[in-house]
Short mmCIF file of C-alpha atoms in Angstrom, two decimals:
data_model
loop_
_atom_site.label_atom_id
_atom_site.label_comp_id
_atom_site.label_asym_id
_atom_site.label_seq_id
_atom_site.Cartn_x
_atom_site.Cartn_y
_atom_site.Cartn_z
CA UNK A 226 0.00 0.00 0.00
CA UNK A 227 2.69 2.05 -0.27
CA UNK A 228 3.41 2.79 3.07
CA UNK A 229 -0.31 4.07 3.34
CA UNK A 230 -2.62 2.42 6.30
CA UNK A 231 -3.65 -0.49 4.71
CA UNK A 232 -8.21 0.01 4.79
CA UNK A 233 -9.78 -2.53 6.65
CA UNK A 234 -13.48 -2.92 6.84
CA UNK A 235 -15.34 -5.42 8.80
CA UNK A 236 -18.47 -8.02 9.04
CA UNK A 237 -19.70 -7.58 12.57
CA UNK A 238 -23.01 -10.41 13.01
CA UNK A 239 -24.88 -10.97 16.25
CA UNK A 240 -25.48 -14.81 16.15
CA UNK A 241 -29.18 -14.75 17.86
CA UNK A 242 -30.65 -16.56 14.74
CA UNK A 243 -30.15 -17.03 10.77
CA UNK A 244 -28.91 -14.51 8.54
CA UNK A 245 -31.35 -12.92 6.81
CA UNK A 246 -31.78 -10.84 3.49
CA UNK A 247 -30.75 -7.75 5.13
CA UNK A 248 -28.10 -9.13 6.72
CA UNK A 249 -26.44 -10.02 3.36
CA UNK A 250 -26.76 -6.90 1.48
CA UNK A 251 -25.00 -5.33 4.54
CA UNK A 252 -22.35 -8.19 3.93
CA UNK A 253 -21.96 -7.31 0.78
CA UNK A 254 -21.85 -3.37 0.97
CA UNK A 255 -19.44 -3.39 3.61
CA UNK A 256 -16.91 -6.23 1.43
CA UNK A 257 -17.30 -4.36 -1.93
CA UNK A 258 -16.73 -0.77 -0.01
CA UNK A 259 -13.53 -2.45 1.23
CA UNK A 260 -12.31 -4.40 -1.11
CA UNK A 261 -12.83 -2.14 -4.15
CA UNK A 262 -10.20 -0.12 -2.86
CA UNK A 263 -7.58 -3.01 -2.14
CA UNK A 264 -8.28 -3.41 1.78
CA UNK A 265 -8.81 -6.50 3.85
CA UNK A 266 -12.52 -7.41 4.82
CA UNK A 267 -12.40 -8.97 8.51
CA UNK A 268 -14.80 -10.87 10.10
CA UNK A 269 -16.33 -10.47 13.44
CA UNK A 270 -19.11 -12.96 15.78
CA UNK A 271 -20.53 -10.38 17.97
CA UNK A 272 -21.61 -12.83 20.60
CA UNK A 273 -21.12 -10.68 24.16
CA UNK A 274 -24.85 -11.24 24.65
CA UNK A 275 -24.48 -14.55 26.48
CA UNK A 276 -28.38 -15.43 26.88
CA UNK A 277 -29.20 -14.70 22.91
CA UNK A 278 -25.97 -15.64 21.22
CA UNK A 279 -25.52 -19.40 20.33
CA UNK A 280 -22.17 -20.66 17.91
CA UNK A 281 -24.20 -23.09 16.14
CA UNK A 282 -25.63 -19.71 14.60
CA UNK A 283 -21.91 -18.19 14.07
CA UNK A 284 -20.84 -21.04 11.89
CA UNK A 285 -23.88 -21.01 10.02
CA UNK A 286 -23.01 -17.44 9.12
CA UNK A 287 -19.67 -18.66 8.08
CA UNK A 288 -21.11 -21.47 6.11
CA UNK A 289 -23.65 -18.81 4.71
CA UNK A 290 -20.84 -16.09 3.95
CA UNK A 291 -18.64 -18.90 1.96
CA UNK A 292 -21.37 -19.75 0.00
CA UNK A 293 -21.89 -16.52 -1.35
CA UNK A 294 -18.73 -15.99 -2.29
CA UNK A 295 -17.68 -13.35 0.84
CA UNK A 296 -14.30 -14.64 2.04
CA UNK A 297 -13.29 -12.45 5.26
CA UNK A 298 -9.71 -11.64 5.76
CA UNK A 299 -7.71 -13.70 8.69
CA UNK A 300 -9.44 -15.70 11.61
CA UNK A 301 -12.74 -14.41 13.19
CA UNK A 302 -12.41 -12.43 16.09
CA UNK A 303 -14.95 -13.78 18.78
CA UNK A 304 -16.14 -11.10 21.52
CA UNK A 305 -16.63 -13.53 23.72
CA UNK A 306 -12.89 -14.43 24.24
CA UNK A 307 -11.78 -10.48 24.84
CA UNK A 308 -14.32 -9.68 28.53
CA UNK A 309 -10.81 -9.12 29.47
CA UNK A 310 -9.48 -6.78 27.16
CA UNK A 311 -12.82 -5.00 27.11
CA UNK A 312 -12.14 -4.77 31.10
CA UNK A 313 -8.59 -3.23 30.52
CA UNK A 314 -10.79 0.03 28.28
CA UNK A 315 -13.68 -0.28 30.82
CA UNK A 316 -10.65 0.48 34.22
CA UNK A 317 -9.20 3.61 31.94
CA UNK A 318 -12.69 5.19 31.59
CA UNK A 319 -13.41 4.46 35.00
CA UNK A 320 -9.73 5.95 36.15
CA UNK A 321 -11.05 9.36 34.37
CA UNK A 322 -14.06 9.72 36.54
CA UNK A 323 -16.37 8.84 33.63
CA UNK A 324 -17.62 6.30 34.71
CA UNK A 325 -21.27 5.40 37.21
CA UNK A 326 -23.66 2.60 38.47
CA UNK A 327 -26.86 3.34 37.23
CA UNK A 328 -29.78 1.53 39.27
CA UNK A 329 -32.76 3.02 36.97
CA UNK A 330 -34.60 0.24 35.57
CA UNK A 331 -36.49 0.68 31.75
CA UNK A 332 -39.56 1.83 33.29
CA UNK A 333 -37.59 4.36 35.80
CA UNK A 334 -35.87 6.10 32.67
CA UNK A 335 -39.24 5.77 30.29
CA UNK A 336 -41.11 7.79 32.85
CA UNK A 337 -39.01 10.63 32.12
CA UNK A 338 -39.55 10.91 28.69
CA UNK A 339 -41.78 13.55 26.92
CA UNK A 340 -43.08 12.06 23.77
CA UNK A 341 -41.84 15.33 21.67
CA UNK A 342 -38.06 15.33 23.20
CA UNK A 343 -36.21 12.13 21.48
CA UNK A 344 -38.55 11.67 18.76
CA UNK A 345 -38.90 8.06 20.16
CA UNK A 346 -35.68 7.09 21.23
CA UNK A 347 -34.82 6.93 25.04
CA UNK A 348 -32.14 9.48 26.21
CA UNK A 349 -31.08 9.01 29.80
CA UNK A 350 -31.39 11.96 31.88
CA UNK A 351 -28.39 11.21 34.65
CA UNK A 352 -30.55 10.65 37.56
CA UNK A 353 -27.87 8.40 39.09
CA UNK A 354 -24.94 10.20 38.14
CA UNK A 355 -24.60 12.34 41.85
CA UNK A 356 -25.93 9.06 43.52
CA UNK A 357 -23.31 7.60 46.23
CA UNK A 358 -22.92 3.85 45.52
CA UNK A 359 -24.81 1.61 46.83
CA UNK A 360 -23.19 -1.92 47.02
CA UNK A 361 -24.56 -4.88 46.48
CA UNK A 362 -27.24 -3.54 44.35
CA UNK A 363 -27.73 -4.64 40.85
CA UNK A 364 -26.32 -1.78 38.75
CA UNK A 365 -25.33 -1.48 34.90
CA UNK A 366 -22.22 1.06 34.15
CA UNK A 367 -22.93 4.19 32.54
CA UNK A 368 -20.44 6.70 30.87
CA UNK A 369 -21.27 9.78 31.16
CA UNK A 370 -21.41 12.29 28.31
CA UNK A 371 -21.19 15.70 27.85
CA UNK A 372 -23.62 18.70 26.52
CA UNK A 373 -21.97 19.23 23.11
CA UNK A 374 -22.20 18.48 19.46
CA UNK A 375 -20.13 15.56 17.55
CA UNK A 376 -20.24 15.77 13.48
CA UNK A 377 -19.01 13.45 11.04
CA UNK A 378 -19.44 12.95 7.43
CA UNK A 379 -20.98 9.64 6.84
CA UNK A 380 -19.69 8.31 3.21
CA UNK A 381 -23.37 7.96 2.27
CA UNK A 382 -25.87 10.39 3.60
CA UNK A 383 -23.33 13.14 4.48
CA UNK A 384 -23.06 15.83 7.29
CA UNK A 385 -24.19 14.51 10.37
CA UNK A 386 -24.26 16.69 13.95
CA UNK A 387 -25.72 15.37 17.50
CA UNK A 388 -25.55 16.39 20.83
CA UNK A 389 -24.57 14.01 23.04
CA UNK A 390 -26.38 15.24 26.19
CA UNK A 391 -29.28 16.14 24.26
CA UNK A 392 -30.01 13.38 21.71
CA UNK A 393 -27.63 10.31 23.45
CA UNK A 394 -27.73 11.26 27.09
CA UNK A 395 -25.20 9.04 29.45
CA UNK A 396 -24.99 5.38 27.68
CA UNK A 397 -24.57 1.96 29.31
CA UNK A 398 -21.14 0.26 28.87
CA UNK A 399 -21.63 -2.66 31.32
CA UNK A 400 -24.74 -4.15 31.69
CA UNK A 401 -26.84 -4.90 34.88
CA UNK A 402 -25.66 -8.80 34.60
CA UNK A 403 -22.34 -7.59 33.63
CA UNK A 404 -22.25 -8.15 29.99
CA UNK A 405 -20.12 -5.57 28.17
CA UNK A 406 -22.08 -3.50 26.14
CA UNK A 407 -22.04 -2.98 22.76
CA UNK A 408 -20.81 0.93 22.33
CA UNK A 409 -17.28 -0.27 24.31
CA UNK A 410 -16.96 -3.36 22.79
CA UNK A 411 -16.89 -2.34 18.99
CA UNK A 412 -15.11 0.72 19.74
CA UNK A 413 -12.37 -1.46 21.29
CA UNK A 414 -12.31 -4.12 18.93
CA UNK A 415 -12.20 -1.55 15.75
CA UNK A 416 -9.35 0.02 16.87
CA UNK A 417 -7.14 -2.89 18.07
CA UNK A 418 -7.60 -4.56 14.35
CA UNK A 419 -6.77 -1.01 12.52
CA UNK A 420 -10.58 -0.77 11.12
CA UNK A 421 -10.70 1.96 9.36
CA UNK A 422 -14.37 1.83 7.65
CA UNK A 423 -17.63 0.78 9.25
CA UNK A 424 -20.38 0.12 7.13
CA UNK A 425 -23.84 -0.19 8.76
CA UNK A 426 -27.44 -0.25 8.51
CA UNK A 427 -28.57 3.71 9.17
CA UNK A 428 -30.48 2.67 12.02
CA UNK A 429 -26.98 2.47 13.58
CA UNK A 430 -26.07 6.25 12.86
CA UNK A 431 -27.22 7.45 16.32
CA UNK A 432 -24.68 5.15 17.63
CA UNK A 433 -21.60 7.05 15.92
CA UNK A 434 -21.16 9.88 17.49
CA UNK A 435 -21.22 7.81 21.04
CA UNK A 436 -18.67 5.29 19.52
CA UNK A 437 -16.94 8.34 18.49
CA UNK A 438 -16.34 9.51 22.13
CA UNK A 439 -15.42 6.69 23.14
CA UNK A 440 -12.24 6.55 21.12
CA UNK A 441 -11.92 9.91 21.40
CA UNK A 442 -11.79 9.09 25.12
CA UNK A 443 -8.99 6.45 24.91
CA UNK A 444 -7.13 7.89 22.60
CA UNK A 445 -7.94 5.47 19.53
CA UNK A 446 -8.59 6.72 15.92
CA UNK A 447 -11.77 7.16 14.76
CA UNK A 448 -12.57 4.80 11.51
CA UNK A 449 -15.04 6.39 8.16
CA UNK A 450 -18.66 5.66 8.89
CA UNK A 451 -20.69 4.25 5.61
CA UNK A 452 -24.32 4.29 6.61
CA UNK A 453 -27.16 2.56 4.18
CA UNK A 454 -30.39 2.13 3.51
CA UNK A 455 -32.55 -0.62 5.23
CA UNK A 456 -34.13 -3.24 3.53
CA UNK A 457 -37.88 -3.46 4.51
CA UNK A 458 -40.71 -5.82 3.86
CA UNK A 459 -44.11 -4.30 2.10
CA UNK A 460 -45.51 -3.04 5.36
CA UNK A 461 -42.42 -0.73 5.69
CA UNK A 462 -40.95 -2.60 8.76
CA UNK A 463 -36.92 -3.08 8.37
CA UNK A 464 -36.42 -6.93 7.61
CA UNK A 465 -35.57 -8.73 11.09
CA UNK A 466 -34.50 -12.68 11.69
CA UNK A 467 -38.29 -13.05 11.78
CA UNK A 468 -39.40 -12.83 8.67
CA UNK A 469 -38.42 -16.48 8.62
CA UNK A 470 -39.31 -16.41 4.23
CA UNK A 471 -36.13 -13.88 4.10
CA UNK A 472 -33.67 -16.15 6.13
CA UNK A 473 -30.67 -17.74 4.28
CA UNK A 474 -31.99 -21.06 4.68
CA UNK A 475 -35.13 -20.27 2.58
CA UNK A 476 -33.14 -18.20 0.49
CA UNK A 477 -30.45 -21.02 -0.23
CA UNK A 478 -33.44 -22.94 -1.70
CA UNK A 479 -34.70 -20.14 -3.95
CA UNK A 480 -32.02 -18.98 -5.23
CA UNK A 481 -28.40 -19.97 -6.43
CA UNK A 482 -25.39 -17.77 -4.61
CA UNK A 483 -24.71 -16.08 -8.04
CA UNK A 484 -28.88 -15.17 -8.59
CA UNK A 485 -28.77 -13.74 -4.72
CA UNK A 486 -25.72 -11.87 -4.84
CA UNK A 487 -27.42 -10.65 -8.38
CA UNK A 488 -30.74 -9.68 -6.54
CA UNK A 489 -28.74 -7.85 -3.70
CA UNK A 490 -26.69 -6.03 -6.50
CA UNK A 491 -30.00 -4.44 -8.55
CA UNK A 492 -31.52 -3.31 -4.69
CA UNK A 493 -27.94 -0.99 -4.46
CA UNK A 494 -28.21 0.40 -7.70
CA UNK A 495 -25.34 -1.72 -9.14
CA UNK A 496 -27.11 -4.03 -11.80
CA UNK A 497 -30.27 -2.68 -14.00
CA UNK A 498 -31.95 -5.71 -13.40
CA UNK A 499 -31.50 -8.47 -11.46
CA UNK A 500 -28.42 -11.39 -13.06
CA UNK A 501 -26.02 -14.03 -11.75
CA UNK A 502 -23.45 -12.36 -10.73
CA UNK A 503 -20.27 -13.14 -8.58
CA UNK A 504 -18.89 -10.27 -5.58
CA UNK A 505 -15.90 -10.20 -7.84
CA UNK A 506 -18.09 -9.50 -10.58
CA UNK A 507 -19.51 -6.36 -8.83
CA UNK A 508 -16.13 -4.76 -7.92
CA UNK A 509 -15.80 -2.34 -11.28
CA UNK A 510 -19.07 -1.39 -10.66
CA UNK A 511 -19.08 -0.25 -6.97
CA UNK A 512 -19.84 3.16 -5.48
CA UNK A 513 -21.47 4.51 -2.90
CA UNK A 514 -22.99 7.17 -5.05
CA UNK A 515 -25.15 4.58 -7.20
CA UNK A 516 -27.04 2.98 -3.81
CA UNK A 517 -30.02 4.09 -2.88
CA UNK A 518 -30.44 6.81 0.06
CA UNK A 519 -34.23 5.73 1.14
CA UNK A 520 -34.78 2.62 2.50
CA UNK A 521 -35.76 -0.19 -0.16
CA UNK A 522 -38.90 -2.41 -0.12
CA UNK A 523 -38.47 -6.22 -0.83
CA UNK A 524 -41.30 -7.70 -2.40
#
């Protein structure tokens, strides 16, 4: 590379159930964004949840991303071999003050809200921040944030500004059963394995700017956010690992890798119609600026 960075997207599944359609076109996005610029695509089984997350479900995945023709770069990196690297992060946020048990439970932090003031979405308002500790109560680990703006330019829908305090409010790192949550761990594991792009769903672009501060926090450079459009079923709702008719074991029988891949290729703007087509095949033809900005409806 020239003695540049060498880019390095990433492939970051939960494995609470089978893949489904959605789940592949992000696949693909986030490999072609990579690799049409020479980087390495790495793979990564987001299984921290320990209830939900099952490996019988990670190696299908695997199986699923190999047939389709998405080889990741290197060995996966499993989150549930690194609580203790995620503890090392977790002690230097606490060391800066940072750092505070939260006792609130949902319904505590719901009856806060105003309907008009997150426009849905739940934003802490820190009423355990000044709280003394109180030990041996159950208590998830908030960071706290402060009342300012964070912008980025997402490679896909542009300028983006939030205020942390406002829109985010404090977030929970740890959880209540001590799970690590997910803002520290992908923060953590993006920089120690030099990603430099994430590539998400835009559901995820509230979660930037917090994953920003994080790094920010420890020091860590902050990869390129790629947000795109979600894939939806024909009553509008974003495709989930129940609509069971969208999986990638009823896909598998409907449709050969090269006719999905195809199919995923026309919905981002790559193809004019739907063709048998290989990720390889697709390279040439990638960029951002062809795929769609409003979210797409699957028939």
């Amino acid at each position: 590379m020239n003695g540049q960075t060498m880019e390095r997207g990433r492939f970051a599944p939960s494995p609470t159930g089978r893949m489904h359609l959605g789940n592949v076109f992000g696949a693909l996005l986030s490999w072609l964004s990579v690799k049409s610029r020479g980087g390495q695509w790495l793979l990564r089984i987001e299984d921290i949840d320990p209830d939900r997350s099952h490996r019988e479900y990670a190696e299908q995945m695997m199986d699923d991303l190999l047939w389709l023709g998405l080889q990741w770069d290197g060995e996966p990196l499993w989150q549930s071999q690194r609580s203790h690297i995620y503890e090392h992060y977790f002690r230097q946020l606490e060391a800066q003050g940072l750092v505070y048990p939260c006792y609130c439970t949902r319904n505590d932090i719901l009856a806060t809200q105003a309907p008009h003031e997150s426009d849905g979405r739940v934003v802490y308002k820190g009423t355990c921040r000044h709280l003394p500790p109180q030990p041996g109560r159950p208590a998830a680990m908030r960071l706290m944030v402060p009342d300012s703006d964070v912008s980025f330019t997402d490679g896909h829908y542009g300028l983006q500004t939030v205020n942390l305090g406002r829109q985010v409010g404090d977030f929970i790192i740890r959880r209540k059963d001590g799970a690590w949550a997910y803002q520290l761990a992908v923060v953590v594991d993006d920089a120690l394995t030099g990603v430099t792009e994430v590539v998400r769903g835009r559901d995820l672009l509230l979660s930037s700017p917090q994953q920003m501060y994080v790094a920010q926090t420890l020091g860590f450079a902050i990869p390129r956010f790629v947000h795109f459009p979600l894939l939806c079923n024909k009553s509008g709702q974003r495709l989930s690992k129940r609509d069971r008719s969208l999986d990638m074991g009823a896909l598998r029988q409907r449709y050969s890798a090269g006719q999905l891949i195809g199919l995923l290729a026309h919905l981002a703007g790559l193809l004019p119609a739907p063709q048998a087509v290989s990720p390889a095949d697709l390279l040439p033809l990638f960029s951002w600026d062809k795929v769609p900005r409003q979210d797409i409806t699957v028939e």
